[in-house]
């Protein structure tokens, strides 16, 4: 058996067979088209030679002409089989180059064996290891260490997955930790206010995210130990400190990180997939649900799974620029394996959007992590989700505070929703309303909470969704008078 259990000779033989099939598929196309055309000519009018639409389209296409003919199956197999065998051969070349790489003493992770990459270069790994170690005690000069760090960043970012994984296997943990400390320390020297040290946060996150997206599974823990900033903390959250969420009554024990077994998507994206659990970030989750309600494809396009299992989520910054934030695939979980972060109905995309937000958002005290996203205004999350600021409908429409009736809020919300915008609302911080509200709302209504607009009834009532999940907290229908008493702060968000 060959390298890592694969036999390059047999794989090349299979690729050659596919290539041969591709070369003969055009002839098969013509022969099949001839048979179907003859059959069609002998059938009564109105009857088809085949019930299969693709095969029926071959009638009369006896000599397919590239770029002009229909080029349907099986004629199109020429291109498909050709692409397949070409891709296989590239990966076989990669497999053979990795075997030589391993023979020279460089470790090779199983996950990089069939990646479509250039052949690994041991010298690039050795040079990067040397430059990492050289950061120890180096005199960075009067201009600070930023240019030196940028050189190392470019060096590491230019490594293939196989090279990077070999580097991490060989790297001294102390060298990696020193590199991380230097990246994060952006203070200027008081002796020289013109020096530049460390790497700005967005640039640092981009570099580490790129590395994380390529690292092998066996080195994932070594990576997160060296660069703890790629993992948001949960120990600063009320959910951790109090053992659960007091609003929805969910409790936890033994909170820890664990990789879920559910896929990223379980069917189409829907606001119904969202179920805020332990963390008190309804203001963000309601915004996420509102955007998913209006444009599911936008949400789906903003998240992807990398070949090594890590997840990248598209996040905007306050300047309106977006970047892909890459994170490890593990999520906060309790002792029994139950998810503690926002989760879905058999899918995990909402949990990773929340995790990306916990990584990038800082509250007014500069706190990040899951504690940093607990308790805030829904419109503050809009720029991170969509790149557009959220707006207070009552203020942007000039309704309240200027002598205009509260009832105008209903028409402004409907106008915003009908124009394609996502809309959220909040409830007052008045625990008395938790018992004194319409009985038909049941446990769906809660004070000091955020909701998202799902639509409007024909008779003018508003339909609100609770981000705690529609299965246990079904949407509620609210009249204009009820809204004025039990809800406040309608806000809108543009969805690109």
Short mmCIF file of C-alpha atoms in Angstrom, two decimals, residues 59-271:
data_model
loop_
_atom_site.label_atom_id
_atom_site.label_comp_id
_atom_site.label_asym_id
_atom_site.label_seq_id
_atom_site.Cartn_x
_atom_site.Cartn_y
_atom_site.Cartn_z
CA UNK A 59 -33.40 13.87 -31.14
CA UNK A 60 -32.01 15.45 -34.31
CA UNK A 61 -28.66 16.20 -32.60
CA UNK A 62 -26.82 13.46 -34.49
CA UNK A 63 -23.65 15.51 -34.98
CA UNK A 64 -23.25 17.80 -31.95
CA UNK A 65 -21.27 20.95 -32.73
CA UNK A 66 -19.33 22.49 -29.80
CA UNK A 67 -20.60 25.94 -28.77
CA UNK A 68 -23.51 25.63 -31.24
CA UNK A 69 -25.10 22.25 -30.49
CA UNK A 70 -26.92 21.45 -27.26
CA UNK A 71 -24.00 19.45 -25.87
CA UNK A 72 -26.22 17.60 -23.42
CA UNK A 73 -25.45 14.26 -21.85
CA UNK A 74 -23.65 12.13 -22.78
CA UNK A 75 -21.73 14.54 -25.04
CA UNK A 76 -21.01 16.88 -22.11
CA UNK A 77 -19.28 13.98 -20.36
CA UNK A 78 -16.21 14.77 -22.44
CA UNK A 79 -15.66 17.95 -20.47
CA UNK A 80 -16.81 16.56 -17.11
CA UNK A 81 -14.68 13.40 -17.28
CA UNK A 82 -11.76 15.42 -18.61
CA UNK A 83 -11.95 17.82 -15.68
CA UNK A 84 -12.25 14.91 -13.25
CA UNK A 85 -9.19 13.04 -14.51
CA UNK A 86 -7.19 16.29 -14.67
CA UNK A 87 -8.06 17.08 -11.05
CA UNK A 88 -7.19 13.51 -10.00
CA UNK A 89 -3.79 13.73 -11.67
CA UNK A 90 -2.99 17.02 -9.93
CA UNK A 91 -3.83 15.46 -6.60
CA UNK A 92 -1.81 12.36 -7.35
CA UNK A 93 1.14 14.65 -8.07
CA UNK A 94 0.46 16.30 -4.70
CA UNK A 95 0.39 12.88 -3.04
CA UNK A 96 3.75 11.93 -4.55
CA UNK A 97 5.31 15.27 -3.57
CA UNK A 98 4.08 14.84 0.00
CA UNK A 99 5.66 11.39 0.15
CA UNK A 100 9.02 12.95 -0.78
CA UNK A 101 8.36 15.71 1.78
CA UNK A 102 7.75 13.10 4.49
CA UNK A 103 10.85 11.13 3.46
CA UNK A 104 12.88 14.28 4.18
CA UNK A 105 11.57 14.29 7.77
CA UNK A 106 8.68 16.76 7.50
CA UNK A 107 5.43 15.62 9.16
CA UNK A 108 2.38 15.31 6.90
CA UNK A 109 -1.16 15.53 8.26
CA UNK A 110 -3.74 13.18 6.76
CA UNK A 111 -6.06 16.10 5.98
CA UNK A 112 -3.66 17.69 3.45
CA UNK A 113 -2.96 14.56 1.41
CA UNK A 114 -5.32 15.32 -1.49
CA UNK A 115 -5.50 19.13 -1.41
CA UNK A 116 -5.04 20.81 -4.77
CA UNK A 117 -1.80 22.60 -3.87
CA UNK A 118 1.74 23.12 -5.08
CA UNK A 119 4.37 20.61 -4.05
CA UNK A 120 5.62 21.44 -0.52
CA UNK A 121 9.01 23.09 -0.16
CA UNK A 122 11.01 22.15 2.91
CA UNK A 123 13.24 25.21 2.62
CA UNK A 124 10.25 27.53 3.01
CA UNK A 125 9.31 25.70 6.22
CA UNK A 126 12.87 25.90 7.58
CA UNK A 127 13.17 29.61 6.73
CA UNK A 128 9.88 30.42 8.46
CA UNK A 129 10.88 28.46 11.56
CA UNK A 130 14.21 30.32 11.68
CA UNK A 131 12.53 33.73 11.33
CA UNK A 132 9.99 32.88 14.04
CA UNK A 133 12.78 32.00 16.44
CA UNK A 134 14.72 35.13 15.45
CA UNK A 135 11.97 37.28 16.97
CA UNK A 136 13.38 36.35 20.37
CA UNK A 137 15.32 39.29 21.75
CA UNK A 138 15.83 40.91 18.36
CA UNK A 139 16.58 44.65 18.30
CA UNK A 140 13.76 45.93 16.11
CA UNK A 141 15.26 49.38 15.64
CA UNK A 142 13.78 52.85 15.97
CA UNK A 143 10.79 52.12 13.73
CA UNK A 144 9.39 49.38 15.98
CA UNK A 145 8.68 45.76 15.12
CA UNK A 146 5.71 46.09 12.76
CA UNK A 147 7.76 45.73 9.57
CA UNK A 148 9.53 42.66 11.02
CA UNK A 149 6.21 41.09 11.98
CA UNK A 150 4.72 41.87 8.57
CA UNK A 151 7.62 40.00 6.98
CA UNK A 152 6.91 36.92 9.12
CA UNK A 153 3.17 37.28 8.45
CA UNK A 154 3.75 37.26 4.69
CA UNK A 155 6.11 34.31 5.04
CA UNK A 156 3.58 32.22 6.98
CA UNK A 157 0.63 33.28 4.84
CA UNK A 158 2.52 32.16 1.72
CA UNK A 159 2.88 28.58 2.97
CA UNK A 160 0.67 25.86 1.58
CA UNK A 161 -1.49 23.87 3.99
CA UNK A 162 1.05 21.04 4.02
CA UNK A 163 3.96 23.42 4.67
CA UNK A 164 2.10 25.31 7.37
CA UNK A 165 1.04 22.15 9.15
CA UNK A 166 4.61 20.83 9.07
CA UNK A 167 5.81 24.14 10.51
CA UNK A 168 3.34 23.98 13.39
CA UNK A 169 4.30 20.42 14.19
CA UNK A 170 7.97 21.41 14.37
CA UNK A 171 7.58 24.89 15.94
CA UNK A 172 8.57 25.49 19.55
CA UNK A 173 5.41 26.57 21.48
CA UNK A 174 7.48 29.32 23.12
CA UNK A 175 8.31 30.79 19.69
CA UNK A 176 4.64 30.77 18.70
CA UNK A 177 3.55 32.39 21.98
CA UNK A 178 6.22 35.09 21.61
CA UNK A 179 5.02 35.78 18.06
CA UNK A 180 1.44 36.11 19.33
CA UNK A 181 2.49 38.50 22.11
CA UNK A 182 4.34 40.71 19.64
CA UNK A 183 1.38 40.71 17.24
CA UNK A 184 -0.95 41.90 19.98
CA UNK A 185 1.23 44.57 21.58
CA UNK A 186 0.61 47.72 19.53
CA UNK A 187 1.91 50.15 22.18
CA UNK A 188 4.43 52.76 21.07
CA UNK A 189 7.57 53.35 23.07
CA UNK A 190 7.44 56.47 25.24
CA UNK A 191 11.02 57.13 24.18
CA UNK A 192 10.06 57.07 20.51
CA UNK A 193 6.45 58.03 19.71
CA UNK A 194 7.06 57.35 16.01
CA UNK A 195 7.75 53.62 16.26
CA UNK A 196 5.09 51.15 15.10
CA UNK A 197 4.64 47.94 17.03
CA UNK A 198 2.39 44.94 16.71
CA UNK A 199 -0.28 44.53 14.06
CA UNK A 200 -3.66 46.38 13.99
CA UNK A 201 -6.55 44.20 15.13
CA UNK A 202 -8.26 43.71 11.75
CA UNK A 203 -4.97 42.87 10.01
CA UNK A 204 -4.00 40.54 12.83
CA UNK A 205 -7.33 38.74 12.67
CA UNK A 206 -7.00 38.36 8.89
CA UNK A 207 -3.52 36.84 9.16
CA UNK A 208 -4.42 34.42 11.96
CA UNK A 209 -7.70 33.53 10.24
CA UNK A 210 -5.87 32.63 7.06
CA UNK A 211 -3.47 30.40 8.99
CA UNK A 212 -6.28 28.81 10.98
CA UNK A 213 -8.20 27.97 7.78
CA UNK A 214 -5.24 25.85 6.58
CA UNK A 215 -3.92 24.20 9.74
CA UNK A 216 -4.35 20.44 10.14
CA UNK A 217 -6.76 18.96 12.69
CA UNK A 218 -3.95 17.51 14.82
CA UNK A 219 -2.42 20.97 15.26
CA UNK A 220 -5.67 22.82 15.96
CA UNK A 221 -5.24 22.79 19.74
CA UNK A 222 -1.59 23.84 19.44
CA UNK A 223 -2.71 26.75 17.28
CA UNK A 224 -5.43 27.93 19.69
CA UNK A 225 -3.04 27.62 22.65
CA UNK A 226 -0.50 29.79 20.86
CA UNK A 227 -3.11 32.30 19.62
CA UNK A 228 -5.92 32.33 22.22
CA UNK A 229 -7.47 35.40 20.58
CA UNK A 230 -8.97 33.21 17.82
CA UNK A 231 -11.37 31.73 20.40
CA UNK A 232 -13.93 33.97 22.16
CA UNK A 233 -14.16 33.49 25.92
CA UNK A 234 -17.43 32.53 27.61
CA UNK A 235 -16.30 32.81 31.25
CA UNK A 236 -17.21 36.52 31.28
CA UNK A 237 -20.85 35.82 30.37
CA UNK A 238 -23.81 35.89 32.72
CA UNK A 239 -24.78 32.47 31.35
CA UNK A 240 -21.51 31.08 32.71
CA UNK A 241 -21.61 32.98 36.00
CA UNK A 242 -25.29 32.23 36.73
CA UNK A 243 -25.43 28.75 35.24
CA UNK A 244 -27.99 29.64 32.59
CA UNK A 245 -30.35 32.22 31.13
CA UNK A 246 -32.80 33.56 33.72
CA UNK A 247 -35.20 34.88 31.06
CA UNK A 248 -35.91 31.66 29.17
CA UNK A 249 -35.17 29.40 32.12
CA UNK A 250 -32.49 27.33 30.40
CA UNK A 251 -29.76 26.02 32.68
CA UNK A 252 -26.32 24.64 32.02
CA UNK A 253 -23.58 22.74 33.78
CA UNK A 254 -20.07 21.81 32.78
CA UNK A 255 -19.86 24.36 29.99
CA UNK A 256 -17.01 23.51 27.62
CA UNK A 257 -16.02 23.60 23.93
CA UNK A 258 -17.19 20.74 21.72
CA UNK A 259 -17.48 20.20 17.97
CA UNK A 260 -21.15 19.66 16.99
CA UNK A 261 -22.25 16.73 14.86
CA UNK A 262 -24.90 18.71 12.97
CA UNK A 263 -24.01 20.19 9.57
CA UNK A 264 -23.68 23.88 8.76
CA UNK A 265 -26.98 23.80 6.84
CA UNK A 266 -29.94 21.46 7.12
CA UNK A 267 -31.92 22.62 4.11
CA UNK A 268 -32.60 26.24 3.29
CA UNK A 269 -31.73 29.08 5.68
CA UNK A 270 -34.73 30.28 7.67
CA UNK A 271 -35.38 32.54 10.63
#
